[in-house]
């Protein structure tokens, strides 16, 4: 990594070192010369100081490339992210390229395999998704050469190297790990090649690496087929997928068939296969499409024991598949222990009542055509009468399938022969040409039923796809509409329960284990085995419980809701009859819903984190502003009071007493503002509204601020007919005092301060106008923010920066509004309190006066 970084520097790339662990190795330390190394961040932990990569410093530096060693490293407690690979993801998201290093034993999916080889369980792991989104370079070295480097102290310091050679890094272990690394890198390259091929719609299977798919059905031989595919995949060292093709026939499967299919797919999943259910109009078409999309090189399929007449009617799936694929090897295995299954369209005893009604409607339509033919026989040729009988044949074949279609054809032929062909009243056919009509009716029934069957299958698949898409769209809309995590959890449980007709619950991780947070219908407790299954699903990021391979005795099946940040919750599913929660054909829809729910959970968690961060920043800003206010604005009157007291002791003077009084009142007003602001922000204001005369309220405020307004003439423009208003007199008095204090502090010396009141269409405007520089453009709203100091307000010439914020808070508490603007003639600022019409008392109200 360090050598490649220097090559990039020579090419003119801006490269820095984010973190490189030399571990006392002189060779590594020499390679660091010439690099700009970003200083690490010091984090205190349990009386120790730990050094971690400084993400903020790297983001501020914004290099083109940063070198980050030991990708699987766990950060110190208190770091922004628990894992270093999450730091790397943040750097990549910011547009910074990253070179990093990782050993094969730190890859999550290979953790168990490495442990079985080395007898050492590595705790620090990295999700496979990190590798799948990266460009991989394998540093391959023969085991003997690596052992020599270990002995020379080039990998570990000598004491650690000798211990490693005796345990982890034996030659057999290194050979196995080397093969594992090469194989995993090949898989990653193969996956990237397939992604590129799909993105650019390139044809072909790109058989640089083997990929196996096995076709799974409800037949009893399916488990043996899955095991054979596993052996083939292991021999080829290839990834493999078990796929079930959903056709029209899948809708007619019984409970036993569905259970066998579910067991076969579960077996494949336990053996390490990916599983999929693909809707298609036919098995061959579905397999060909899936194999082309997966770029499969091997297909494993079983040869079923179908009767000869079934293959004569439907054709052989194996033969059609072999002829339909050119560049894929097809492995055909015998179906051992199978019993011939009922043909598609076969009706069992449960469908008999429906079948009788179908036959009845068919016979009724034939009778109607016969009656119509008897009416028309005098006007049209007998040969054309046969065309009438095509109607019930096409109707029966299109509506009820081939069996009833053939029955309609035979019945129509007999009716045509008996009622219309001479000699009528018998089933004898005197004219051999009329036999053609009978075969035409049979042929029409056969062709029409085949077309109708295909149309029905396509329609059913389209309906199923539309239902699934509608469910996903509706679920997504409800996810985006939720505004809190509690609402989100209940919505997920309710929607999944509605879509699958199941009981659902949702549990979140905690220090004491999974905690039940939502359920539908409501649940108040779960058993210990259910908690164990939920905990296992959280820890291993795999389903657990009924229907899975882990803790199957549990009543519930738990699926993890996971993102790149780990498992955020687990969703539990259960049936009232304690059966398997899900059918195989329902699994894709559930996985899509879980993916959407996981993203919504992640979004909600990030939003809450951002809200907490904003609150912390605001709290820090308020704390800093408060400390600044206390240390400066409150110190000023205290200093003046202390100086006046000292001077008064030496030379008693009435003017010094007045100065002490003025500064004490100023100090009292600052403290009152701090307390009032705390009440505003905590929502602890208690309103006591009563009828108030605006003229009296203004006069009282002017009197209390007479010393502040000294040197400024007060211009009162209050009409005598202003009505009484319903406000809290104390809060309204505070609003006026703070506005007059702001005007007296900022108005130019010797200029008047105008207090103007006037009626408007929707209420009363009470304005306080000073003559000064005014308010900077665009700051008219910001001027009311807490602790904000802006030129042109009480934030610029002393004060705590609370006066106008208190005015706004008190006014809004009373249902009033306040706004700031600039006055053009004369130049200055104008602050207006608007009293709405519902605050005006239009007549005498004894209760208000009282």
PDB file of N, CA and C in Angstrom, residues 468-469 471-472 475-476 479 500 586-599:
ATOM      1  N   UNK A 468     -47.879  -7.751  -5.838  1.00  0.00           N
ATOM      2  CA  UNK A 468     -46.640  -7.566  -5.092  1.00  0.00           C
ATOM      3  C   UNK A 468     -46.119  -6.143  -5.229  1.00  0.00           C
ATOM      4  N   UNK A 469     -46.170  -5.617  -6.461  1.00  0.00           N
ATOM      5  CA  UNK A 469     -45.715  -4.240  -6.666  1.00  0.00           C
ATOM      6  C   UNK A 469     -46.596  -3.250  -5.913  1.00  0.00           C
ATOM      7  N   UNK A 471     -48.273  -3.900  -3.179  1.00  0.00           N
ATOM      8  CA  UNK A 471     -47.959  -4.034  -1.753  1.00  0.00           C
ATOM      9  C   UNK A 471     -46.680  -3.289  -1.399  1.00  0.00           C
ATOM     10  N   UNK A 472     -45.654  -3.419  -2.254  1.00  0.00           N
ATOM     11  CA  UNK A 472     -44.399  -2.718  -1.999  1.00  0.00           C
ATOM     12  C   UNK A 472     -44.584  -1.202  -2.072  1.00  0.00           C
ATOM     13  N   UNK A 475     -46.551  -0.071   0.990  1.00  0.00           N
ATOM     14  CA  UNK A 475     -45.688  -0.146   2.170  1.00  0.00           C
ATOM     15  C   UNK A 475     -44.687   1.002   2.186  1.00  0.00           C
ATOM     16  N   UNK A 476     -44.117   1.306   1.017  1.00  0.00           N
ATOM     17  CA  UNK A 476     -43.151   2.407   0.922  1.00  0.00           C
ATOM     18  C   UNK A 476     -43.802   3.746   1.242  1.00  0.00           C
ATOM     19  N   UNK A 479     -44.235   3.998   4.935  1.00  0.00           N
ATOM     20  CA  UNK A 479     -42.959   4.205   5.615  1.00  0.00           C
ATOM     21  C   UNK A 479     -42.547   5.668   5.570  1.00  0.00           C
ATOM     22  N   UNK A 500     -49.655 -10.815   4.987  1.00  0.00           N
ATOM     23  CA  UNK A 500     -49.388 -12.255   5.047  1.00  0.00           C
ATOM     24  C   UNK A 500     -50.355 -12.997   5.964  1.00  0.00           C
ATOM     25  N   UNK A 586     -43.885 -16.646  -0.799  1.00  0.00           N
ATOM     26  CA  UNK A 586     -44.045 -15.382  -0.101  1.00  0.00           C
ATOM     27  C   UNK A 586     -42.719 -14.775   0.333  1.00  0.00           C
ATOM     28  N   UNK A 587     -41.665 -15.583   0.293  1.00  0.00           N
ATOM     29  CA  UNK A 587     -40.373 -15.114   0.797  1.00  0.00           C
ATOM     30  C   UNK A 587     -39.829 -13.898   0.048  1.00  0.00           C
ATOM     31  N   UNK A 588     -39.875 -13.843  -1.301  1.00  0.00           N
ATOM     32  CA  UNK A 588     -39.331 -12.650  -1.977  1.00  0.00           C
ATOM     33  C   UNK A 588     -40.021 -11.355  -1.565  1.00  0.00           C
ATOM     34  N   UNK A 589     -41.354 -11.403  -1.434  1.00  0.00           N
ATOM     35  CA  UNK A 589     -42.072 -10.198  -1.022  1.00  0.00           C
ATOM     36  C   UNK A 589     -41.660  -9.786   0.389  1.00  0.00           C
ATOM     37  N   UNK A 590     -41.540 -10.757   1.297  1.00  0.00           N
ATOM     38  CA  UNK A 590     -41.144 -10.421   2.660  1.00  0.00           C
ATOM     39  C   UNK A 590     -39.743  -9.819   2.687  1.00  0.00           C
ATOM     40  N   UNK A 591     -38.815 -10.383   1.911  1.00  0.00           N
ATOM     41  CA  UNK A 591     -37.458  -9.841   1.891  1.00  0.00           C
ATOM     42  C   UNK A 591     -37.452  -8.401   1.387  1.00  0.00           C
ATOM     43  N   UNK A 592     -38.262  -8.112   0.377  1.00  0.00           N
ATOM     44  CA  UNK A 592     -38.348  -6.734  -0.130  1.00  0.00           C
ATOM     45  C   UNK A 592     -38.919  -5.804   0.929  1.00  0.00           C
ATOM     46  N   UNK A 593     -39.952  -6.261   1.650  1.00  0.00           N
ATOM     47  CA  UNK A 593     -40.525  -5.432   2.714  1.00  0.00           C
ATOM     48  C   UNK A 593     -39.510  -5.200   3.835  1.00  0.00           C
ATOM     49  N   UNK A 594     -38.749  -6.243   4.189  1.00  0.00           N
ATOM     50  CA  UNK A 594     -37.749  -6.091   5.242  1.00  0.00           C
ATOM     51  C   UNK A 594     -36.651  -5.122   4.820  1.00  0.00           C
ATOM     52  N   UNK A 595     -36.261  -5.165   3.550  1.00  0.00           N
ATOM     53  CA  UNK A 595     -35.245  -4.219   3.066  1.00  0.00           C
ATOM     54  C   UNK A 595     -35.749  -2.785   3.192  1.00  0.00           C
ATOM     55  N   UNK A 596     -37.004  -2.556   2.780  1.00  0.00           N
ATOM     56  CA  UNK A 596     -37.558  -1.212   2.901  1.00  0.00           C
ATOM     57  C   UNK A 596     -37.677  -0.789   4.360  1.00  0.00           C
ATOM     58  N   UNK A 597     -38.127  -1.723   5.213  1.00  0.00           N
ATOM     59  CA  UNK A 597     -38.254  -1.386   6.634  1.00  0.00           C
ATOM     60  C   UNK A 597     -36.890  -1.073   7.250  1.00  0.00           C
ATOM     61  N   UNK A 598     -35.859  -1.823   6.850  1.00  0.00           N
ATOM     62  CA  UNK A 598     -34.515  -1.563   7.376  1.00  0.00           C
ATOM     63  C   UNK A 598     -34.035  -0.178   6.982  1.00  0.00           C
ATOM     64  N   UNK A 599     -34.278   0.180   5.727  1.00  0.00           N
ATOM     65  CA  UNK A 599     -33.866   1.514   5.274  1.00  0.00           C
ATOM     66  C   UNK A 599     -34.619   2.598   6.039  1.00  0.00           C
TER      67      UNK A 599
END
